Structure formats: structure tokens, C-alpha cells
């Protein structure tokens, strides 16, 4: 039997053709980079929470356990796995934004995804951008590779994205893309490549790269000074650790040489922010006339 709607609406909002940005902790979130990036975007866009999901039907609490935390050092509070929607109006911009930051569920993925799609449809969401991060054979000392993919052929052409050729196990992000596509809502996915040899969470460098590309795709500006400083500290500390290990130095040097090899147009490349914003607006406008 399908669970009842788990979306708890907390505030009624009227949004102008919003774009949904979503990130989930778990399998899709190496180095917590995607959720860190989404949190940064939500803060800088000054979003307000508008809804959340009741976790009862979607989590095995022996696997994804709730946490107890102290408030003001005395009061104990129970914190359950969260999936929270927040929204903001972007003055002077043709689209408002909704940000979903969640935790990959253990159970009933189809029901979970359908309820998100239904909620987004009720807000008249025009497009969905998911953020993800994966472990890869890349050096920490080079720019973060961001790959943009989509399913819709027209969106791929207009925004110079790539059709995903991945085959194999997928996460909740992949399921959501399928469900949104079934409802005719275009989706794009941005993935950051995170060095597999670094157990750093959150990874500010990867988060910064995701923030910058997402802002370009949405067509708005975002303050990044905080992330830039965190990235500088991260790079300095990692360089110190790597420099103290000869074997690690050799491995990183090999990755750097591979990354520096000329390879023509890199799959991770995306067009400029102005080009993305213009093409995105044109795509959404054409979608609305069909």
C-alpha cells in the first residue's frame, strides 16, 4: 500500500516559474560536496523553509539513525533524517528558486520521488538541477572537473550538456531525473569529481565549483568569498599532508600529469554564465509555448 503524502507544507508561497536545485547526502555526495554547495546557495539566496518531508516511511532508522543533540548545553533534541524545501524570489530575474536539501532514503524510492515531483509540479517548477559528487582519479591540485548531463535532447543541445552514458547502480538523484522526465519537466545534473584519496568532508573546493556552475546555469550571482577562503585553507592543508609522504607525492604527480595531458575539448566544460542563462531562458520560454 502506497504511503500517504509525506510533504509537510509550512508556508504558502507564490513563485515565478521557479527552478528547483536539489542535493542529497549519501551515495551521490562524495565529500559532502553537493549538500554543502546547496546549503551555500540557499543561504546566499536567502531562502525560507516552505516544506519538509516526514521521514517515517522512507528510512530504516537502524541504518540511517536519528541523532540526539544538546541545545544550549542542557536540552536534548532528537534530529531525524531531513528533506527540506526552501524558496526565494530573485528580484529582477525571470525565475525564482526552490532548494531541496535531503538525505538519500532507504525505502520506497518511487513513492519518495513521486511526492517530490508532485510537490514541485504544484509550485510550477520549470526545470530541475541536481547536484552530485563522485570519487574519481583526479588530483586535488587541479581545477575541479564539473560534468553537466541531461536527458532531454533539446536541453543537451541548447545548454551544451552531455548525455549520460553511465550504466550501473544509481542513487536517488537518478530516480528523480527519471520521474521528472516522465512528467515532462526538464532536468540537468551537475557532478563534481572529488579526489578519491582524500577523506575530507565537506570538500570546499568541490562545493565551490558546484556553486559557481549552478549560479551560471540559473543565471544569477552568488557570494563565494567564504568558500574561496575555505578552499585556500583546504589546499594548503592537503599540500602539507601530501608533501610529508613520498609515496603520496608520486601518486599525485602521476594524476597531475594525466590531468595536464591535452585532450581537446574536455567533457566537463560548460559554456559561460551569460550563454547558459540566455539559452536556459530561451529553452524554458519555448517549452511554455508548446
Coordinates of C-alpha atoms in Angstrom, one line a residue:
X1 CA 0.0 0.0 0.0
X2 CA 1.4 3.4 -1.0
X3 CA 2.2 5.8 1.8
X4 CA 0.1 8.9 2.2
X5 CA 1.7 12.2 1.2
X6 CA 4.7 12.9 3.4
X7 CA 5.2 16.5 2.4
X8 CA 4.5 18.8 5.3
X9 CA 3.8 22.3 4.0
X10 CA 5.0 25.0 6.3
X11 CA 4.4 28.2 4.3
X12 CA 2.4 29.1 1.2
X13 CA 4.4 30.8 -1.4
X14 CA 3.8 32.3 -4.8
X15 CA 6.8 31.8 -7.1
X16 CA 7.6 32.9 -10.6
X17 CA 8.5 30.0 -12.8
X18 CA 10.9 28.6 -10.2
X19 CA 14.0 26.4 -10.8
X20 CA 14.5 23.6 -8.3
X21 CA 18.0 22.9 -7.1
X22 CA 18.3 19.6 -5.2
X23 CA 21.1 17.7 -3.4
X24 CA 21.1 14.6 -1.2
X25 CA 23.5 13.3 1.3
X26 CA 24.7 9.8 0.9
X27 CA 25.7 7.8 -2.2
X28 CA 25.5 10.9 -4.5
X29 CA 27.5 13.2 -2.2
X30 CA 31.2 12.4 -2.1
X31 CA 33.0 14.7 0.4
X32 CA 29.5 16.2 1.3
X33 CA 30.3 18.5 -1.7
X34 CA 26.8 18.6 -3.2
X35 CA 24.8 19.2 0.0
X36 CA 27.4 21.8 1.1
X37 CA 27.1 23.6 -2.2
X38 CA 23.2 23.5 -2.0
X39 CA 23.4 24.9 1.6
X40 CA 25.6 27.7 0.5
X41 CA 23.2 28.6 -2.4
X42 CA 20.2 28.5 0.0
X43 CA 21.9 30.9 2.4
X44 CA 23.1 33.3 -0.3
X45 CA 19.7 33.3 -2.0
X46 CA 18.1 34.0 1.5
X47 CA 15.7 31.2 1.1
X48 CA 12.9 30.5 3.6
X49 CA 11.8 27.0 4.5
X50 CA 8.5 26.2 3.0
X51 CA 8.1 22.4 3.4
X52 CA 9.7 19.3 4.7
X53 CA 9.2 15.5 4.4
X54 CA 8.1 13.2 7.2
X55 CA 10.9 10.6 7.3
X56 CA 8.8 7.8 8.9
X57 CA 8.1 5.9 5.6
X58 CA 11.4 6.3 3.9
X59 CA 14.2 5.4 6.3
X60 CA 15.5 2.3 8.1
X61 CA 16.4 4.0 11.4
X62 CA 18.8 1.2 12.3
X63 CA 20.7 2.2 9.1
X64 CA 20.1 5.9 9.0
X65 CA 19.8 6.7 12.7
X66 CA 18.3 9.8 14.2
X67 CA 20.8 11.9 16.2
X68 CA 20.5 13.4 19.7
X69 CA 21.9 16.9 20.1
X70 CA 22.2 19.3 23.0
X71 CA 20.6 22.7 22.8
X72 CA 22.2 25.4 25.0
X73 CA 24.2 22.6 26.6
X74 CA 21.1 21.3 28.6
X75 CA 18.1 20.4 26.5
X76 CA 18.3 17.2 24.5
X77 CA 16.7 17.3 21.0
X78 CA 16.2 14.5 18.5
X79 CA 17.1 15.2 14.9
X80 CA 15.6 12.9 12.3
X81 CA 16.9 12.5 8.7
X82 CA 15.7 15.6 6.9
X83 CA 14.5 16.6 3.5
X84 CA 13.7 20.3 3.5
X85 CA 12.4 22.6 0.8
X86 CA 13.3 26.3 0.9
X87 CA 12.4 29.1 -1.6
X88 CA 13.3 32.6 -2.5
X89 CA 12.3 35.2 -5.0
X90 CA 15.1 36.6 -7.1
X91 CA 14.5 40.2 -7.8
X92 CA 14.9 41.2 -11.5
X93 CA 15.3 37.6 -12.5
X94 CA 12.8 35.7 -14.7
X95 CA 12.9 32.6 -12.4
X96 CA 12.6 32.2 -8.6
X97 CA 14.4 29.3 -6.9
X98 CA 13.5 26.3 -4.7
X99 CA 16.3 24.5 -2.9
X100 CA 15.8 20.9 -1.7
X101 CA 18.5 19.5 0.6
X102 CA 17.9 16.0 1.7
X103 CA 19.1 12.6 2.7
X104 CA 19.0 9.6 0.4
X105 CA 16.2 7.3 1.6
X106 CA 16.5 3.7 2.5
X107 CA 12.9 2.7 1.5
X108 CA 10.1 3.4 -1.0
X109 CA 12.2 5.3 -3.5
X110 CA 9.4 5.5 -6.1
X111 CA 7.0 6.9 -3.6
X112 CA 9.6 9.3 -2.3
X113 CA 10.5 10.6 -5.8
X114 CA 6.8 10.9 -6.8
X115 CA 6.0 13.0 -3.9
X116 CA 8.8 15.4 -4.6
X117 CA 7.8 15.6 -8.3
X118 CA 4.1 16.2 -7.3
X119 CA 5.2 19.0 -4.8
X120 CA 7.5 20.6 -7.4
X121 CA 4.7 20.4 -10.0
X122 CA 2.4 22.2 -7.6
X123 CA 4.9 25.0 -7.4
X124 CA 5.0 25.2 -11.2
X125 CA 8.7 24.3 -11.3
X126 CA 10.1 24.8 -14.8
X127 CA 13.4 23.0 -14.5
X128 CA 15.3 20.8 -12.0
X129 CA 19.1 21.0 -11.4
X130 CA 20.5 18.2 -9.2
X131 CA 24.0 18.4 -7.7
X132 CA 26.2 15.4 -7.1
X133 CA 29.8 14.5 -6.4
X134 CA 31.7 11.3 -7.1
X135 CA 35.1 9.9 -6.1
X136 CA 37.5 9.9 -9.1
X137 CA 41.2 9.6 -10.0
X138 CA 41.8 13.3 -10.0
X139 CA 44.4 15.4 -8.3
X140 CA 43.5 17.9 -5.5
X141 CA 45.8 20.4 -7.0
X142 CA 43.9 21.0 -10.3
X143 CA 40.6 22.7 -11.0
X144 CA 37.6 20.6 -10.1
X145 CA 36.1 18.8 -13.1
X146 CA 32.3 19.5 -13.4
X147 CA 30.3 17.4 -15.8
X148 CA 26.9 18.5 -16.8
X149 CA 24.4 15.9 -18.1
X150 CA 20.8 15.9 -19.1
X151 CA 18.2 13.5 -20.7
X152 CA 16.2 15.9 -22.8
X153 CA 17.9 16.1 -26.3
X154 CA 16.9 19.7 -26.8
X155 CA 18.2 20.8 -23.4
X156 CA 21.5 19.0 -24.1
X157 CA 21.9 20.9 -27.4
X158 CA 20.9 24.3 -26.0
X159 CA 23.0 24.2 -22.8
X160 CA 25.9 22.3 -24.3
X161 CA 25.5 19.5 -21.7
X162 CA 26.2 15.8 -22.3
X163 CA 24.0 12.7 -22.5
X164 CA 24.9 10.5 -19.6
X165 CA 26.4 7.2 -20.8
X166 CA 26.6 5.7 -17.3
X167 CA 25.2 2.2 -16.8
X168 CA 25.0 0.6 -13.4
X169 CA 23.7 1.2 -9.9
X170 CA 22.1 4.7 -9.4
X171 CA 21.2 6.9 -6.5
X172 CA 18.1 8.8 -5.6
X173 CA 19.2 11.6 -8.0
X174 CA 18.9 9.2 -10.9
X175 CA 15.5 8.1 -9.8
X176 CA 14.3 11.7 -9.5
X177 CA 15.5 12.5 -13.0
X178 CA 13.5 9.6 -14.4
X179 CA 10.4 10.7 -12.5
X180 CA 10.6 14.3 -13.6
X181 CA 11.2 13.3 -17.2
X182 CA 8.0 11.2 -17.0
X183 CA 6.2 14.4 -16.1
X184 CA 7.8 16.4 -18.9
X185 CA 9.8 18.6 -16.6
X186 CA 13.4 19.2 -17.9
X187 CA 16.3 18.3 -15.7
X188 CA 20.0 18.8 -15.7
X189 CA 22.6 17.3 -13.4
X190 CA 26.0 18.8 -12.3
X191 CA 28.6 16.4 -11.0
X192 CA 31.9 17.3 -9.3
X193 CA 34.9 14.9 -9.4
X194 CA 36.4 14.6 -5.9
X195 CA 39.9 13.1 -5.3
X196 CA 39.3 9.5 -4.0
X197 CA 42.4 9.6 -1.8
X198 CA 41.1 12.5 0.4
X199 CA 38.6 11.8 3.1
X200 CA 37.7 15.4 3.6
X201 CA 34.1 16.3 4.4
X202 CA 32.9 18.7 3.4
X203 CA 35.2 19.3 0.5
X204 CA 35.0 23.1 0.0
X205 CA 36.8 23.1 -3.4
X206 CA 34.3 20.8 -5.0
X207 CA 31.4 22.6 -3.4
X208 CA 32.8 25.9 -4.7
X209 CA 32.9 24.5 -8.3
X210 CA 29.3 23.3 -8.0
X211 CA 28.1 26.6 -6.6
X212 CA 29.7 28.6 -9.4
X213 CA 28.3 26.3 -12.2
X214 CA 24.9 26.2 -10.6
X215 CA 24.8 30.0 -10.3
X216 CA 25.8 30.3 -14.0
X217 CA 23.1 27.8 -15.1
X218 CA 20.4 29.7 -13.1
X219 CA 21.8 33.0 -14.3
X220 CA 22.3 34.7 -11.0
X221 CA 25.2 35.8 -8.8
X222 CA 26.2 34.2 -5.5
X223 CA 28.7 35.4 -3.0
X224 CA 31.6 32.9 -2.8
X225 CA 34.2 34.7 -0.6
X226 CA 33.6 32.3 2.3
X227 CA 34.1 29.2 0.0
X228 CA 37.2 30.7 -1.6
X229 CA 38.8 31.2 1.8
X230 CA 37.8 27.6 2.9
X231 CA 39.3 26.3 -0.4
X232 CA 42.6 28.1 0.2
X233 CA 42.8 26.6 3.6
X234 CA 41.9 23.1 2.3
X235 CA 44.5 23.3 -0.4
X236 CA 47.2 24.4 2.0
X237 CA 46.5 21.6 4.5
X238 CA 46.3 18.9 1.8
X239 CA 49.5 20.1 0.2
X240 CA 51.2 19.8 3.7
X241 CA 49.9 16.3 4.2
X242 CA 50.9 15.1 0.7
X243 CA 54.3 16.8 1.0
X244 CA 55.1 14.7 4.0
X245 CA 54.5 11.4 2.2
X246 CA 56.8 10.4 -0.7
X247 CA 54.6 7.7 -2.0
X248 CA 51.6 10.0 -2.0
X249 CA 53.6 12.7 -3.7
X250 CA 54.5 10.3 -6.5
X251 CA 50.8 9.3 -6.9
X252 CA 49.6 12.9 -7.0
X253 CA 52.2 13.8 -9.5
X254 CA 51.1 10.9 -11.8
X255 CA 47.5 12.2 -11.5
X256 CA 48.6 15.7 -12.3
X257 CA 50.5 14.6 -15.4
X258 CA 47.4 12.7 -16.6
X259 CA 45.2 15.8 -15.9
X260 CA 47.5 18.1 -17.8
X261 CA 47.6 16.0 -21.0
X262 CA 46.0 17.8 -23.9
X263 CA 42.7 16.2 -24.7
X264 CA 40.9 18.6 -26.9
X265 CA 37.5 19.8 -25.6
X266 CA 37.0 18.3 -22.1
X267 CA 33.7 16.7 -21.4
X268 CA 33.4 18.7 -18.2
X269 CA 33.4 22.0 -20.0
X270 CA 30.3 24.2 -19.9
X271 CA 29.7 27.5 -21.7
X272 CA 29.9 30.9 -20.0
X273 CA 27.4 32.0 -17.4
X274 CA 25.8 34.6 -19.8
X275 CA 25.4 31.9 -22.5
X276 CA 23.9 29.5 -20.1
X277 CA 21.4 32.0 -18.7
X278 CA 20.3 33.1 -22.2
X279 CA 19.9 29.6 -23.5
X280 CA 18.1 28.4 -20.4
X281 CA 15.6 31.2 -20.6
X282 CA 15.1 30.5 -24.3
X283 CA 14.6 26.8 -23.6
X284 CA 12.1 27.4 -20.9
X285 CA 10.2 30.1 -22.9
X286 CA 9.9 27.7 -25.8
X287 CA 8.8 24.9 -23.5
X288 CA 6.0 27.2 -22.3
X289 CA 4.7 27.8 -25.8
X290 CA 4.4 24.1 -26.7

